[in-house]
XYZ file of C-alpha atoms in Angstrom:
394
model
C 144.088 45.042 122.911
C 142.417 42.488 124.917
C 140.587 39.580 123.888
C 137.035 41.002 123.531
C 138.100 43.627 121.799
C 139.972 41.450 119.543
C 136.828 39.452 119.188
C 134.539 42.361 118.758
C 136.873 43.741 115.625
C 136.486 40.279 114.466
C 132.918 39.968 114.131
C 132.490 43.439 112.766
C 134.441 42.712 109.965
C 132.500 39.460 109.619
C 129.471 41.702 109.107
C 131.200 43.667 106.860
C 132.188 40.940 104.816
C 128.687 39.593 104.346
C 127.297 42.825 103.554
C 130.065 43.234 100.470
C 129.033 39.773 99.389
C 125.452 41.047 99.231
C 126.749 44.005 96.885
C 128.530 41.977 94.584
C 125.804 39.177 94.309
C 123.515 42.494 93.497
C 126.259 43.872 91.076
C 126.323 40.586 89.246
C 122.676 39.534 88.842
C 121.530 43.594 87.939
C 124.124 43.978 84.847
C 122.290 44.616 82.173
C 124.762 43.080 79.449
C 127.268 44.421 76.544
C 123.774 45.834 74.746
C 123.208 48.122 77.557
C 127.034 49.302 78.122
C 127.767 53.198 76.996
C 130.336 55.734 78.554
C 127.918 56.591 80.983
C 127.786 53.034 82.673
C 131.512 52.840 84.141
C 131.172 50.405 86.796
C 133.596 52.078 88.833
C 131.927 55.528 88.942
C 129.803 55.940 92.358
C 127.129 58.259 91.070
C 125.582 59.569 94.242
C 121.915 59.424 92.821
C 121.673 55.290 91.750
C 119.840 52.982 93.745
C 123.305 51.506 95.040
C 124.642 54.972 96.212
C 121.607 55.788 98.351
C 121.817 51.992 99.892
C 125.203 52.461 100.758
C 124.987 55.784 102.166
C 122.408 54.156 104.835
C 123.747 50.899 105.254
C 126.949 52.330 106.080
C 125.536 54.971 108.363
C 123.656 52.344 110.221
C 126.680 50.193 110.576
C 129.125 52.683 111.760
C 126.486 54.136 114.085
C 125.884 50.797 116.013
C 129.362 49.938 115.680
C 130.378 53.022 117.338
C 127.560 52.790 120.235
C 128.786 49.012 121.148
C 132.647 49.980 121.047
C 132.172 52.600 123.636
C 129.663 51.089 125.643
C 131.689 47.604 125.709
C 134.846 48.207 125.027
C 136.329 51.711 126.192
C 137.644 53.075 129.537
C 140.385 50.459 129.046
C 143.599 52.765 129.460
C 145.618 51.496 126.537
C 149.413 52.759 126.203
C 149.869 54.903 123.334
C 151.002 52.013 120.970
C 148.253 49.908 121.606
C 145.947 52.972 120.393
C 147.882 53.048 117.419
C 147.009 49.413 116.618
C 143.446 50.256 117.553
C 143.774 53.144 115.138
C 145.131 51.218 112.439
C 142.061 48.866 112.821
C 139.534 51.309 113.049
C 141.054 52.986 109.798
C 140.767 49.375 107.613
C 137.422 48.941 109.216
C 135.937 52.783 108.192
C 137.644 51.773 104.579
C 135.763 48.634 104.172
C 132.351 50.113 105.239
C 133.027 53.007 102.751
C 133.810 50.796 99.607
C 130.610 48.558 98.915
C 129.930 49.849 96.147
C 133.281 48.605 94.799
C 132.217 45.494 95.652
C 129.016 45.765 93.229
C 131.378 47.126 90.579
C 133.256 43.670 90.938
C 130.180 41.641 90.590
C 129.005 43.701 87.892
C 132.632 43.218 85.951
C 132.359 39.195 86.706
C 129.271 39.146 85.090
C 130.369 40.709 81.745
C 133.212 38.675 81.513
C 130.919 35.774 82.065
C 129.075 37.046 79.143
C 131.974 38.424 76.800
C 135.257 36.703 77.202
C 138.809 38.432 76.451
C 138.756 35.447 73.916
C 135.458 36.511 72.137
C 136.242 39.871 72.659
C 139.813 40.029 70.817
C 137.977 38.117 67.687
C 135.650 40.778 67.569
C 138.468 43.470 67.618
C 140.129 41.497 65.102
C 137.153 41.518 62.928
C 137.080 45.183 62.829
C 140.663 45.741 62.195
C 140.402 43.537 59.267
C 137.459 45.434 57.867
C 138.530 48.878 59.313
C 139.405 50.600 55.813
C 135.937 49.649 54.466
C 134.142 51.296 57.470
C 135.096 55.072 57.074
C 132.219 57.488 55.999
C 133.119 58.724 52.378
C 134.782 62.253 53.117
C 137.330 60.146 54.917
C 138.851 58.205 51.990
C 140.142 61.863 50.517
C 142.455 62.310 53.553
C 145.959 62.008 52.667
C 147.182 61.418 55.997
C 143.962 58.201 56.762
C 144.592 57.015 52.904
C 148.634 57.117 51.377
C 150.646 54.411 49.368
C 153.005 54.530 52.143
C 150.554 52.960 54.436
C 150.153 49.840 51.967
C 152.359 46.735 54.288
C 151.483 43.939 51.530
C 152.027 42.738 48.575
C 155.705 42.825 48.063
C 157.641 45.183 47.357
C 155.321 47.469 49.779
C 155.415 48.782 52.413
C 157.488 52.091 50.335
C 158.985 55.365 51.184
C 158.207 58.863 49.625
C 160.692 61.433 48.261
C 159.841 64.318 47.154
C 162.326 66.350 45.175
C 161.994 69.883 43.127
C 162.913 70.055 39.934
C 163.610 72.725 37.917
C 161.667 73.343 34.703
C 162.765 76.614 33.401
C 164.282 79.872 34.897
C 162.984 79.915 38.488
C 159.922 77.696 38.150
C 160.170 74.648 39.955
C 158.029 71.380 40.070
C 157.876 68.809 42.495
C 158.557 64.984 41.690
C 157.554 62.325 43.869
C 159.001 59.194 43.754
C 158.462 55.973 45.612
C 161.036 53.357 46.648
C 160.788 50.071 48.473
C 162.178 49.803 51.811
C 164.625 46.942 51.964
C 166.722 45.864 54.844
C 170.553 44.587 55.094
C 172.041 42.530 57.879
C 175.436 42.119 58.394
C 178.242 41.620 60.872
C 179.439 45.223 62.324
C 183.065 44.253 61.903
C 182.311 42.799 58.533
C 180.277 46.246 57.548
C 183.256 48.323 58.744
C 185.605 46.793 56.936
C 183.619 46.810 53.518
C 182.512 50.613 54.282
C 186.108 51.421 54.616
C 187.188 49.616 50.983
C 183.619 51.234 49.653
C 184.964 54.815 50.287
C 188.286 53.904 48.969
C 187.024 52.879 45.696
C 184.569 56.093 44.923
C 187.751 58.505 46.073
C 189.456 56.777 43.370
C 186.934 56.688 40.590
C 185.727 60.012 41.602
C 181.974 58.936 41.699
C 179.857 60.808 44.634
C 179.550 58.501 47.319
C 176.667 60.728 48.432
C 174.361 58.916 46.190
C 174.932 55.661 48.139
C 174.614 56.921 51.256
C 171.401 59.059 50.744
C 169.498 55.905 49.935
C 170.629 54.546 53.514
C 167.636 55.463 55.610
C 168.714 54.464 58.984
C 171.314 52.077 60.527
C 170.806 49.922 64.070
C 173.423 48.214 65.649
C 172.004 44.972 67.555
C 174.840 43.030 69.369
C 177.373 42.212 67.119
C 175.309 43.189 63.903
C 174.643 46.404 61.989
C 171.188 46.194 60.390
C 170.658 48.595 57.183
C 167.283 49.963 56.147
C 167.875 51.244 52.847
C 165.678 52.395 49.672
C 164.943 49.592 47.348
C 163.510 49.512 43.790
C 161.420 52.505 42.250
C 157.824 51.521 42.843
C 154.981 52.861 41.095
C 151.852 51.773 43.043
C 149.150 54.374 41.713
C 150.174 52.352 38.229
C 149.565 49.483 40.393
C 146.250 47.247 39.214
C 146.775 45.009 42.615
C 146.946 48.278 44.575
C 143.148 49.847 45.719
C 142.467 52.697 48.315
C 141.471 50.109 51.037
C 144.790 48.729 51.088
C 146.498 52.454 51.548
C 145.347 52.142 55.240
C 146.880 50.276 58.181
C 144.783 51.520 60.917
C 143.816 49.288 63.225
C 139.980 49.868 64.936
C 141.057 48.601 68.317
C 144.681 46.788 69.212
C 144.465 43.580 70.716
C 146.135 44.137 73.996
C 149.724 42.619 74.805
C 150.665 41.991 70.786
C 152.796 43.879 68.847
C 151.412 46.923 66.624
C 153.138 46.159 63.775
C 152.506 42.911 63.640
C 148.698 43.465 63.974
C 149.245 45.615 61.352
C 150.870 43.468 58.677
C 148.782 40.467 59.384
C 145.622 42.351 59.047
C 146.697 43.686 55.507
C 147.585 40.662 54.649
C 144.231 39.268 55.201
C 142.517 42.305 53.663
C 144.671 41.517 50.502
C 143.727 38.246 50.262
C 139.788 38.961 50.556
C 140.227 41.714 47.638
C 142.554 39.951 45.308
C 143.027 36.012 46.552
C 139.865 34.978 47.668
C 136.058 34.837 45.919
C 133.864 37.670 46.560
C 131.784 35.576 48.824
C 134.714 35.553 51.539
C 134.509 39.320 51.959
C 130.528 39.023 52.175
C 130.958 36.358 55.154
C 133.095 38.769 56.776
C 130.408 41.728 56.447
C 127.842 39.118 57.597
C 130.057 38.801 60.519
C 130.337 42.498 61.094
C 126.136 42.371 60.847
C 125.966 39.946 63.873
C 128.702 41.905 65.812
C 126.880 45.003 65.394
C 123.446 43.310 66.836
C 125.619 41.791 69.486
C 126.461 45.176 70.810
C 123.223 47.014 69.942
C 124.724 49.187 67.186
C 122.259 50.573 64.796
C 123.352 49.536 61.159
C 121.809 49.790 57.459
C 124.969 47.830 55.988
C 123.689 45.063 53.255
C 126.631 42.565 53.372
C 125.898 41.672 49.781
C 125.472 45.036 48.340
C 128.617 46.560 50.324
C 130.715 43.364 49.042
C 129.791 44.377 45.562
C 130.242 48.257 46.002
C 134.034 47.508 47.368
C 134.720 45.171 44.281
C 133.556 47.546 41.813
C 135.972 50.523 43.473
C 138.547 47.919 43.720
C 138.862 47.667 40.289
C 137.935 51.181 39.278
C 140.719 53.296 41.116
C 139.783 56.042 38.726
C 136.222 56.530 40.291
C 135.538 58.807 43.181
C 134.362 56.778 46.032
C 131.220 58.392 47.328
C 128.721 55.760 46.808
C 129.473 53.083 49.447
C 127.042 52.069 51.628
C 128.530 51.455 54.940
C 126.471 53.187 57.293
C 126.611 52.290 61.045
C 126.473 54.354 63.985
C 129.924 54.759 64.506
C 130.175 57.158 67.430
C 127.874 54.745 69.499
C 130.651 51.537 68.517
C 133.354 53.690 69.369
C 132.009 54.858 72.400
C 131.462 51.054 73.501
C 134.476 49.879 72.390
C 136.299 52.538 74.381
C 134.034 51.432 77.664
C 135.179 47.779 77.169
C 138.843 48.724 76.880
C 138.491 50.567 80.392
C 136.479 47.745 81.851
C 139.160 44.873 80.635
C 142.433 46.324 81.236
C 141.864 49.609 83.498
C 139.420 48.325 85.894
C 140.185 51.282 88.382
C 137.049 50.470 90.378
C 137.591 53.707 92.366
C 136.820 56.301 89.565
C 139.715 59.184 89.818
C 136.996 62.109 89.560
C 135.753 60.750 93.277
C 139.352 59.905 94.583
C 140.036 63.472 96.946
C 136.172 63.271 98.239
C 136.484 59.595 99.116
C 139.759 59.593 101.019
C 138.557 63.318 102.662
C 135.336 61.465 103.790
C 137.182 58.445 104.924
C 139.790 60.597 107.002
C 136.821 62.360 108.501
C 134.789 59.222 109.726
C 138.137 57.344 110.573
C 139.202 60.475 113.060
C 135.750 61.080 114.261
C 135.415 57.082 115.274
C 138.943 57.542 116.539
C 138.694 60.335 118.771
C 135.635 59.676 120.232
C 137.461 56.156 121.179
C 140.380 58.026 122.734
C 137.942 60.557 124.742
C 136.286 57.429 126.424
C 139.279 55.664 126.779
C 140.817 58.041 129.052
C 137.706 58.364 131.177
C 138.183 57.340 134.751
C 138.314 53.310 134.629
C 136.215 51.861 137.494
C 138.046 48.785 138.255
C 140.163 47.850 135.133
C 144.190 49.017 135.418
C 146.440 50.008 132.399
C 147.087 47.339 130.120
């Protein structure tokens, strides 16, 4: 590869860099804001019909056409060796890739503008608010779902969480009844060596007295050996959450609306459960009303239609918290749940899965790249092996 050809490649890459910068700036300054984001506005989807795709097609064709013309006119018939041709082929491959990826720079620009408008810290605060208020935001039919709302989802206060145990109890003759009991979940951590010694002695004591050791073993939920210690998780005291005045249905759901990235899920669930309990049983009603006012601001920020009135919803929440026997069918927490969910799903991809090259177009993209590169390279090889005028083999 002679000096003039190297200089030509460098100039071509400089031109491509300028075009990429132009697309980046275009993406940055045409970003419409988080209010307009939806599942159809993914930054890394090449759509084949918008102004970016159309201009991309013509700019790429224009650049490659003139690049090839000047390459064949001024830098062919050099009689390069096979090894040198491979080097040139690799450079042409990189150049072809750069000329077909202006839309990726456009995506980078839009993503950069997004993060200047909505920082990750601010986004996480919004998710934290939604996680705390999540059990208050279901539609009323969901509150009758045993999968979503049940006593085993209560994480706070002590002695929760609990484990459910169902047993068949004989009533008379062949008729049975299912008896449900809840136990607190307790943990004991001892040295493994100590545990083994105590376990052997306990077995011998039960054998001597004739008591059933299985009664004790049934209380053990599981054992975990961590290093030189043994962690025993077992059923503790019997709990009656159905008669607990400090427990209401809004505590029976531990689902997170959207987990904060890189934080343990269990820790987030527990912390949000504590905050919810405090809002319902420790703090004044104004604290919960303030949270719903923040939620109303969040809906406006993301352009989500809502008819939530913070003061009215707060009074309804406390009414059902204090009257557990009431059927929860009059809670006014109406908002566009589908749109909010879609918006946050899209934002999750923008922040944590920025492909920039959408999986749906990957096969097409690489086929086009291969065709463009092979055409340019084959043309160059054909012209390269034409009889030179004065040059000798390099």
